[in-house]
PDB file of C-alpha atoms in Angstrom:
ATOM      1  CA  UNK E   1     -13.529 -18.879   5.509  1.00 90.00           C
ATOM      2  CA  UNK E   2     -12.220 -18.342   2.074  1.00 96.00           C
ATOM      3  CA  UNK E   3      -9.560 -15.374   1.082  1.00 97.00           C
ATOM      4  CA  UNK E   4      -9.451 -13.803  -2.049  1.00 98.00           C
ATOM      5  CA  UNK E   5      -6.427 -11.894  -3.963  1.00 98.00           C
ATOM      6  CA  UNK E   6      -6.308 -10.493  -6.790  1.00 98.00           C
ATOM      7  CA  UNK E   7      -2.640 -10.043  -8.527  1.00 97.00           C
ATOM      8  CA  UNK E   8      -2.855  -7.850 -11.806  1.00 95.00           C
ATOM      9  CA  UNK E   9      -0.430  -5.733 -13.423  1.00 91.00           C
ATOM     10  CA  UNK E  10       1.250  -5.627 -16.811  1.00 88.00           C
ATOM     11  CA  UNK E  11       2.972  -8.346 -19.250  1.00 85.00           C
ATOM     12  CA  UNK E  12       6.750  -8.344 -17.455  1.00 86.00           C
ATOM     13  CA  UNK E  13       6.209  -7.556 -14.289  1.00 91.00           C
ATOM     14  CA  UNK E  14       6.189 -10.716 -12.693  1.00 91.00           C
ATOM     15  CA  UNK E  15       2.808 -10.506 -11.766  1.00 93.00           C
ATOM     16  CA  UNK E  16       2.476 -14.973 -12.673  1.00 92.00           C
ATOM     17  CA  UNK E  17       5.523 -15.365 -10.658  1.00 93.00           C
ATOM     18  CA  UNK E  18       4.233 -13.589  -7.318  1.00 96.00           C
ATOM     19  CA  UNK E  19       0.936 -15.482  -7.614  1.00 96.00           C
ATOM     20  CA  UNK E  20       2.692 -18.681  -8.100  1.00 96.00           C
ATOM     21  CA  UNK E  21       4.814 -18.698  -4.947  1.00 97.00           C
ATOM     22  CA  UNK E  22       1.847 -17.422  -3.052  1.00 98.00           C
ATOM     23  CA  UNK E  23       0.043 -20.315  -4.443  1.00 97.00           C
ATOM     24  CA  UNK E  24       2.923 -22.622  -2.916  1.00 97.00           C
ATOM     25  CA  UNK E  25       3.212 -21.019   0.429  1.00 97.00           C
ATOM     26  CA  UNK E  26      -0.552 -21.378   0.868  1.00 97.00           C
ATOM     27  CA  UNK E  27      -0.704 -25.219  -0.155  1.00 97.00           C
ATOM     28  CA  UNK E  28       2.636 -25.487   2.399  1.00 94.00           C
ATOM     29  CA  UNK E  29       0.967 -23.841   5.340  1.00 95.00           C
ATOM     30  CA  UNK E  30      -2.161 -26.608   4.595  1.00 96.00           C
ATOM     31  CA  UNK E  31      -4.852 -24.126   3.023  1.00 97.00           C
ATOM     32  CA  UNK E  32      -6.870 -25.478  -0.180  1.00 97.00           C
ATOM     33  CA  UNK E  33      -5.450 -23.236  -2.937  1.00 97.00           C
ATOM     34  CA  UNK E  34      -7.371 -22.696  -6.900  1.00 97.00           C
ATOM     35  CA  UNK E  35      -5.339 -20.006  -8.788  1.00 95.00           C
ATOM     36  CA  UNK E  36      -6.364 -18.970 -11.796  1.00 94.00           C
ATOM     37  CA  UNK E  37      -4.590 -16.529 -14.525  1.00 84.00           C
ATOM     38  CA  UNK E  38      -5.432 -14.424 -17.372  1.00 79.00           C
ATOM     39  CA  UNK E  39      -2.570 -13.437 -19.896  1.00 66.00           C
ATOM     40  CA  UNK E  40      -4.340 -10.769 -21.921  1.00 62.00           C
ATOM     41  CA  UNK E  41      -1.211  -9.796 -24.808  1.00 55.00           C
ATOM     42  CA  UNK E  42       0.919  -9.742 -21.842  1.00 47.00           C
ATOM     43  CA  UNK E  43       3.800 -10.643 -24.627  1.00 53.00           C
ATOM     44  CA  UNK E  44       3.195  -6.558 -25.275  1.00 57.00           C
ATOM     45  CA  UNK E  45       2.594  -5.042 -22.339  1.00 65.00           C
ATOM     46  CA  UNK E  46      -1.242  -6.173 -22.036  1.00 77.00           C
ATOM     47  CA  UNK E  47      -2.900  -6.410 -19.039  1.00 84.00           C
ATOM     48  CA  UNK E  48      -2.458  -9.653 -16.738  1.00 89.00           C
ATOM     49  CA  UNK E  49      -4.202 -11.196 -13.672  1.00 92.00           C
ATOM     50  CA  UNK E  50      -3.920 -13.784 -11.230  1.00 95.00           C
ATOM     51  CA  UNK E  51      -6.763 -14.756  -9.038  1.00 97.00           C
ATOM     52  CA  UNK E  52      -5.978 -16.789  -5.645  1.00 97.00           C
ATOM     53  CA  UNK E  53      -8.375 -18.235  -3.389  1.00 98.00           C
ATOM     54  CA  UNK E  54      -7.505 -20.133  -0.310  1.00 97.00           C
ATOM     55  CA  UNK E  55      -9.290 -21.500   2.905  1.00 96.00           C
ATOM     56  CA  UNK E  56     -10.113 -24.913   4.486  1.00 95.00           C
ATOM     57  CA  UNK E  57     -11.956 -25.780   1.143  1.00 96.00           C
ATOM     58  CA  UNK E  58     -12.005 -23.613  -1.834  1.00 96.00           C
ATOM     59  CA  UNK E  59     -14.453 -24.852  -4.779  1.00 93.00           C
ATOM     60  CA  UNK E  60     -13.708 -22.238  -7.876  1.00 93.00           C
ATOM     61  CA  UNK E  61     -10.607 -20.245  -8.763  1.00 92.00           C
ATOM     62  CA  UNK E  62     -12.539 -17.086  -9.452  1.00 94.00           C
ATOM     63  CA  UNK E  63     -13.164 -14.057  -7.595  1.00 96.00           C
ATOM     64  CA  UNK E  64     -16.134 -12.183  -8.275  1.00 96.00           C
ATOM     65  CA  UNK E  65     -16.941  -8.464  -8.390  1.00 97.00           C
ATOM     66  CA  UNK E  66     -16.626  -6.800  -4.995  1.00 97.00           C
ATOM     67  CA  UNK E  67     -15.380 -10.208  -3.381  1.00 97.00           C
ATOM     68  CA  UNK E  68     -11.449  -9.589  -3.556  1.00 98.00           C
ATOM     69  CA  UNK E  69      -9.823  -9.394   0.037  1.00 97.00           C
ATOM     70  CA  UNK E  70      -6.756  -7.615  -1.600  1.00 97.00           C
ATOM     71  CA  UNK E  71      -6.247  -5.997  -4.669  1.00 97.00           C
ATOM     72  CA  UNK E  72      -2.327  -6.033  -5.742  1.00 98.00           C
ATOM     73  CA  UNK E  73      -2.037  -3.618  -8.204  1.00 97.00           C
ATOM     74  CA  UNK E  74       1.774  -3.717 -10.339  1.00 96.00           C
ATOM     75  CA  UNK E  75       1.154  -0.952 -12.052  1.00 93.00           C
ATOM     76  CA  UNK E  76      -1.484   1.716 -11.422  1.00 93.00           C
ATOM     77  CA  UNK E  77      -4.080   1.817 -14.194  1.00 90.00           C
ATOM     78  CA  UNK E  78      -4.057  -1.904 -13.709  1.00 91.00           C
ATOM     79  CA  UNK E  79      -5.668  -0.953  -9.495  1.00 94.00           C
ATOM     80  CA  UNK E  80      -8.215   1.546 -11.026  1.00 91.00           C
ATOM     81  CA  UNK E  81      -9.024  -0.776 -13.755  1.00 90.00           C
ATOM     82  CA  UNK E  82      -9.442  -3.328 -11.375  1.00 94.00           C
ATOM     83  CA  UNK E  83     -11.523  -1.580  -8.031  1.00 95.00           C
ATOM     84  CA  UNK E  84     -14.235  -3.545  -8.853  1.00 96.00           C
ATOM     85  CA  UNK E  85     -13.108  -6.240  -7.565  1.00 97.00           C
ATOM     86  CA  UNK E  86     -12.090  -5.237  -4.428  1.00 97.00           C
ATOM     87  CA  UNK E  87     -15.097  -5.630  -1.223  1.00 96.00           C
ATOM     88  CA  UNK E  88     -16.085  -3.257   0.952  1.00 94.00           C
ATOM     89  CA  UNK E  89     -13.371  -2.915   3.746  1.00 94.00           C
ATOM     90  CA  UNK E  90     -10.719  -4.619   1.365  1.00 96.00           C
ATOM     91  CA  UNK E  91      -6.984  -3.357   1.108  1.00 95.00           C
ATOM     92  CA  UNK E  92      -5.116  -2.354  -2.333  1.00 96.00           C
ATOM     93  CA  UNK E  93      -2.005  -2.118  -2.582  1.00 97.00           C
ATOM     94  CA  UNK E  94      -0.773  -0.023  -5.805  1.00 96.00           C
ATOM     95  CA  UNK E  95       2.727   0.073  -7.033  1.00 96.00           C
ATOM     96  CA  UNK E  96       3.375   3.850  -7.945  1.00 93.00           C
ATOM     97  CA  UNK E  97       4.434   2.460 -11.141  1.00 90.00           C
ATOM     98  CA  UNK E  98       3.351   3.869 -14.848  1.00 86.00           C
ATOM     99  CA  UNK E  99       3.836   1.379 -17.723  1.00 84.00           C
ATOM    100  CA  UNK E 100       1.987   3.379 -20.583  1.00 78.00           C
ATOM    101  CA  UNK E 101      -0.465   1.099 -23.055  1.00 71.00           C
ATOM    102  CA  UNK E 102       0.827   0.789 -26.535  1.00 69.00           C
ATOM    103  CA  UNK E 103      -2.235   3.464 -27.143  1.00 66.00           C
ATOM    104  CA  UNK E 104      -0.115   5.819 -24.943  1.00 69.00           C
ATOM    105  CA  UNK E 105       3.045   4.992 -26.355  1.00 75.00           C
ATOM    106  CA  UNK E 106       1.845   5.508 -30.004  1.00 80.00           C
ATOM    107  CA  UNK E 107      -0.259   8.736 -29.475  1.00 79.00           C
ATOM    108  CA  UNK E 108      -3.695   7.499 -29.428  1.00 78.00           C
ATOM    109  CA  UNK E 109      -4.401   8.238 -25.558  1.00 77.00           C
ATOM    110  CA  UNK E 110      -2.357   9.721 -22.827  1.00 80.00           C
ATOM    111  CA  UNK E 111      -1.476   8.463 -19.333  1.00 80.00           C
ATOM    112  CA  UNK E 112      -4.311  10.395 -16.779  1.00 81.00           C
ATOM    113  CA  UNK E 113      -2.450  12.539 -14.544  1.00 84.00           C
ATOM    114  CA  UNK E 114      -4.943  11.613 -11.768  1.00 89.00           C
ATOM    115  CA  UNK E 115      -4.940   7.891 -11.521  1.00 90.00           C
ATOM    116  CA  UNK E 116      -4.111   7.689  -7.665  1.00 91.00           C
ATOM    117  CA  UNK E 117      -6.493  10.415  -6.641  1.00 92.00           C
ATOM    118  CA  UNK E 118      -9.153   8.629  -8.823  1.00 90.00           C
ATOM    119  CA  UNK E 119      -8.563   5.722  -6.902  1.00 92.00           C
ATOM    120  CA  UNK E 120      -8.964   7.173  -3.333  1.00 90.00           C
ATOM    121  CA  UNK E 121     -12.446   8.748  -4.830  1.00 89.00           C
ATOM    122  CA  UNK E 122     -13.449   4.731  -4.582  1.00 86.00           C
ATOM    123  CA  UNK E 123     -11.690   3.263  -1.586  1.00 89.00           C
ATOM    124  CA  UNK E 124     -10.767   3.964   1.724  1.00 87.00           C
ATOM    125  CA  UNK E 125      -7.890   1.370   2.379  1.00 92.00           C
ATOM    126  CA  UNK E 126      -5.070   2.275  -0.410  1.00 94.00           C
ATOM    127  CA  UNK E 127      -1.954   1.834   0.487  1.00 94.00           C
ATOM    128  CA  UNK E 128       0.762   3.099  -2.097  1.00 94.00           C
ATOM    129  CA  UNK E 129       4.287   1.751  -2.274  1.00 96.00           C
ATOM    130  CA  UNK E 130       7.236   2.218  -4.182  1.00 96.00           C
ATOM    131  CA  UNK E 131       8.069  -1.495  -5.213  1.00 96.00           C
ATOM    132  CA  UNK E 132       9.775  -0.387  -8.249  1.00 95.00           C
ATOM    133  CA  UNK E 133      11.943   1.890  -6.615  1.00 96.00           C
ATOM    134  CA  UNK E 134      12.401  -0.306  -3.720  1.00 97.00           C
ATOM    135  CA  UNK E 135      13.435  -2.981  -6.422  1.00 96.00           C
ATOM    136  CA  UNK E 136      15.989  -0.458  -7.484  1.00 96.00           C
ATOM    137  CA  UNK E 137      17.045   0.235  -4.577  1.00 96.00           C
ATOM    138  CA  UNK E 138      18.117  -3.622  -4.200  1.00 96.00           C
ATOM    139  CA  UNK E 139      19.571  -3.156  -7.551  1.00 95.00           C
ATOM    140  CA  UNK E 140      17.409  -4.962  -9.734  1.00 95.00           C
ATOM    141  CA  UNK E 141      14.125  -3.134 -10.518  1.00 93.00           C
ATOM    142  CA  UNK E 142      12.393  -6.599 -11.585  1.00 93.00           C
ATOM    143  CA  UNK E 143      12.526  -7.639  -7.926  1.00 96.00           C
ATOM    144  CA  UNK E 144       9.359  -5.512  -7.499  1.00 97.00           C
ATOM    145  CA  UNK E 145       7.211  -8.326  -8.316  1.00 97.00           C
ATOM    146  CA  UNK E 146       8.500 -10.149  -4.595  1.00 97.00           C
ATOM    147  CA  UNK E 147       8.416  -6.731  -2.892  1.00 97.00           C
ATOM    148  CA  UNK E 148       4.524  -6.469  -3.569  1.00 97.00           C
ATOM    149  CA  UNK E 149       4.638 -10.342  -2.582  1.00 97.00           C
ATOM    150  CA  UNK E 150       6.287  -8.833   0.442  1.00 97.00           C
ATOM    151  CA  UNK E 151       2.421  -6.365   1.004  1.00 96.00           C
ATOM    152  CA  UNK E 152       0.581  -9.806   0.572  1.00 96.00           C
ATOM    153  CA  UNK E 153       2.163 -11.440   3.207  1.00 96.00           C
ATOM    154  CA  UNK E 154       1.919  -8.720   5.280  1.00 96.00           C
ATOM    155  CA  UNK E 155      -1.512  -7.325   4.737  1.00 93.00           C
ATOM    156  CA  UNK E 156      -2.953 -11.492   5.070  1.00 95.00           C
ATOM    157  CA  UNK E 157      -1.115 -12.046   8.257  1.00 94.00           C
ATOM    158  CA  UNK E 158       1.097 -15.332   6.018  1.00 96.00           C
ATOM    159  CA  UNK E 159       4.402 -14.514   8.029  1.00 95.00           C
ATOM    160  CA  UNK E 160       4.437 -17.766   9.660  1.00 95.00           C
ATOM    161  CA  UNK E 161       4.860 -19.548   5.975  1.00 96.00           C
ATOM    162  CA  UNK E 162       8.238 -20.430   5.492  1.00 95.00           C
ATOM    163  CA  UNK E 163       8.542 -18.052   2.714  1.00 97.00           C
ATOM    164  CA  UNK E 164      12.407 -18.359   2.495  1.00 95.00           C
ATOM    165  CA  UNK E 165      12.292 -22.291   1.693  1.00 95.00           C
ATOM    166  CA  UNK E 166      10.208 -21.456  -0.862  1.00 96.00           C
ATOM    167  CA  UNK E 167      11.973 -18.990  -2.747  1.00 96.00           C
ATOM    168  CA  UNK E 168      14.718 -21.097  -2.496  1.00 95.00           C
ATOM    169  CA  UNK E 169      12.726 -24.041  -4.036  1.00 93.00           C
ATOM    170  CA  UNK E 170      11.639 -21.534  -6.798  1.00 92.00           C
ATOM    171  CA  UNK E 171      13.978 -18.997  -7.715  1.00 93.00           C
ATOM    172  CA  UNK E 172      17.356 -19.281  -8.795  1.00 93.00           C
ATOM    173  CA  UNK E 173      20.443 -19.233  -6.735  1.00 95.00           C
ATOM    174  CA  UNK E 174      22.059 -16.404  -8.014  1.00 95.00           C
ATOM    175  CA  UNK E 175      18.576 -14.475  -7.486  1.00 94.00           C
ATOM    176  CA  UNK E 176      17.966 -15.357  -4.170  1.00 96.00           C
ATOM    177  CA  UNK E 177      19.042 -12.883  -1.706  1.00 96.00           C
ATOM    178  CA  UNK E 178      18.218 -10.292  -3.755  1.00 97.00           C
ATOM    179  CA  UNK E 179      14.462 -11.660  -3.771  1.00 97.00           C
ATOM    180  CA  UNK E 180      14.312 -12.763  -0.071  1.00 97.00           C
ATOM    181  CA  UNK E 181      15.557  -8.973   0.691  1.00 97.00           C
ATOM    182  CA  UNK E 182      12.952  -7.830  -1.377  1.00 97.00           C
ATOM    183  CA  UNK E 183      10.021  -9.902  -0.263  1.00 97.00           C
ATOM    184  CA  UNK E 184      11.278  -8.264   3.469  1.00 96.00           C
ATOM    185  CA  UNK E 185      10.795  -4.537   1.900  1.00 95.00           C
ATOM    186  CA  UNK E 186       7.149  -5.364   0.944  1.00 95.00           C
ATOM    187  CA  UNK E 187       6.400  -6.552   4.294  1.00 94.00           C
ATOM    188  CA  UNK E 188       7.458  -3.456   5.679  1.00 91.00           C
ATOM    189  CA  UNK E 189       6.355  -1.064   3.034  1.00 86.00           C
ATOM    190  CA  UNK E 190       2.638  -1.676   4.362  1.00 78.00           C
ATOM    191  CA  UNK E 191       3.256  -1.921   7.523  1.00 72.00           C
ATOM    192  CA  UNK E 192       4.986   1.580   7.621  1.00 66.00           C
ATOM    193  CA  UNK E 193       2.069   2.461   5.386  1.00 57.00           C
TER     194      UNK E 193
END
C-alpha cells in the first residue's frame, strides 16, 4: 500500500530539506520512494511543496486531491491552503507559525485572525505544534524544519529508520545534535498531542 505526505510551507523554512531526508530514510528502510517538489518564488517567501510517496512500488510522485496521508503544514496558511489534499481520516500537522505574504507585508491583505479555527471547520485530526518555538527552545529557530520531521516519523510509525545515521550523512557536524534533538521534540510533540 502506498503512503502519501505532503510537506509545504514557505521559501526558508526548510521545508526541501525535511522532505529530502525523509526521502532517504524511506529508500534506507527498503520502500520505493518518488518525491517531487514545487518551488513557487520560494527565493521571497512564496509558497513551497514537497510531495512523497512510498510503498512496495510507487509509480508517480504526485499526490492527488484528498489522497495525502499527512499534511505537514510549516507555516499555517500554507495547511489551510493546502486541506485539499489531505483524505478523509488523514492527520495535519500545522506549525503555529505566521510568515505573512509579501501582500501582507506591503498592505495589500492582512493575516486572518482565524486560520486555525478555519482549519478545524474542515478536519477532524489537527494536531498543532510549536516547532518554531520548540526550535527556539534548542536555540536555533531554523531547526523547526527537523522538529516537524520529528511529527512525520511519529504520526507514520518510521521510528525503526535509523534516522540518526542519516542526519549524520546529511547535515553538518556542527548542526547535528542540535537537529537530532530536534527531530526527538517532533516525535513527541504529536504524541503528547
Amino acid at each position: 500500500m502506498t503512503k502519501s505526505i505532503l510537506l509545504v510551507g514557505v521559501g526558508g523554512q526548510g521545508t526541501i530539506l525535511a522532505s529530502k531526508i525523509l526521502t532517504t530514510g524511506l529508500m534506507e528502510a527498503g520502500h520505493d520512494v518518488k518525491m517531487s517538489e514545487i518551488h513557487g518564488m520560494s527565493q521571497r517567501g512564496g509558497s513551497v511543496s514537497s510531495q512523497v510517496r512510498y510503498g512496495e512500488k510507487v509509480y508517480s510522485p504526485v499526490i492527488e486531491k484528498g489522497a495525502a496521508d499527512i499534511v505537514v503544514a510549516f507555516e499555517k496558511m500554507e495547511a489551510l491552503r493546502n486541506l485539499d489534499y489531505l483524505k478523509e481520516g488523514g492527520t495535519l500537522v500545522v506549525n503555529n507559525e505566521e510568515i505573512p505574504s509579501q501582500s501582507v507585508v506591503i498592505g495589500e491583505e492582512e493575516y486572518p485572525c482565524d486560520v486555525l479555527e478555519e482549519i478545524e471547520k474542515h478536519t477532524e485530526n489537527v494536531k498543532v505544534v510549536d516547532a518554531s518555538g520548540m526550535a527556539r527552545e534548542l536555540g536555533n529557530e531554523k531547526a523547526a524544519n527537523m522538529v516537524l520531521l520529528g511529527t512525520i516519523i511519529h504520526a507514520m510509525g518510521l521510528e525503526s529508520i535509523h534516522w540518526d545515521a542519516i542526519l549524520e550523512e546529511n547535515i553538518k557536524p556542527k548542526f547535528l545534535e542540535l537537529n537530532k534533538k530536534a527531530i526527538q521534540m517532533g516525535m513527541g510533540a504529536v504524541a503528547n498531542a
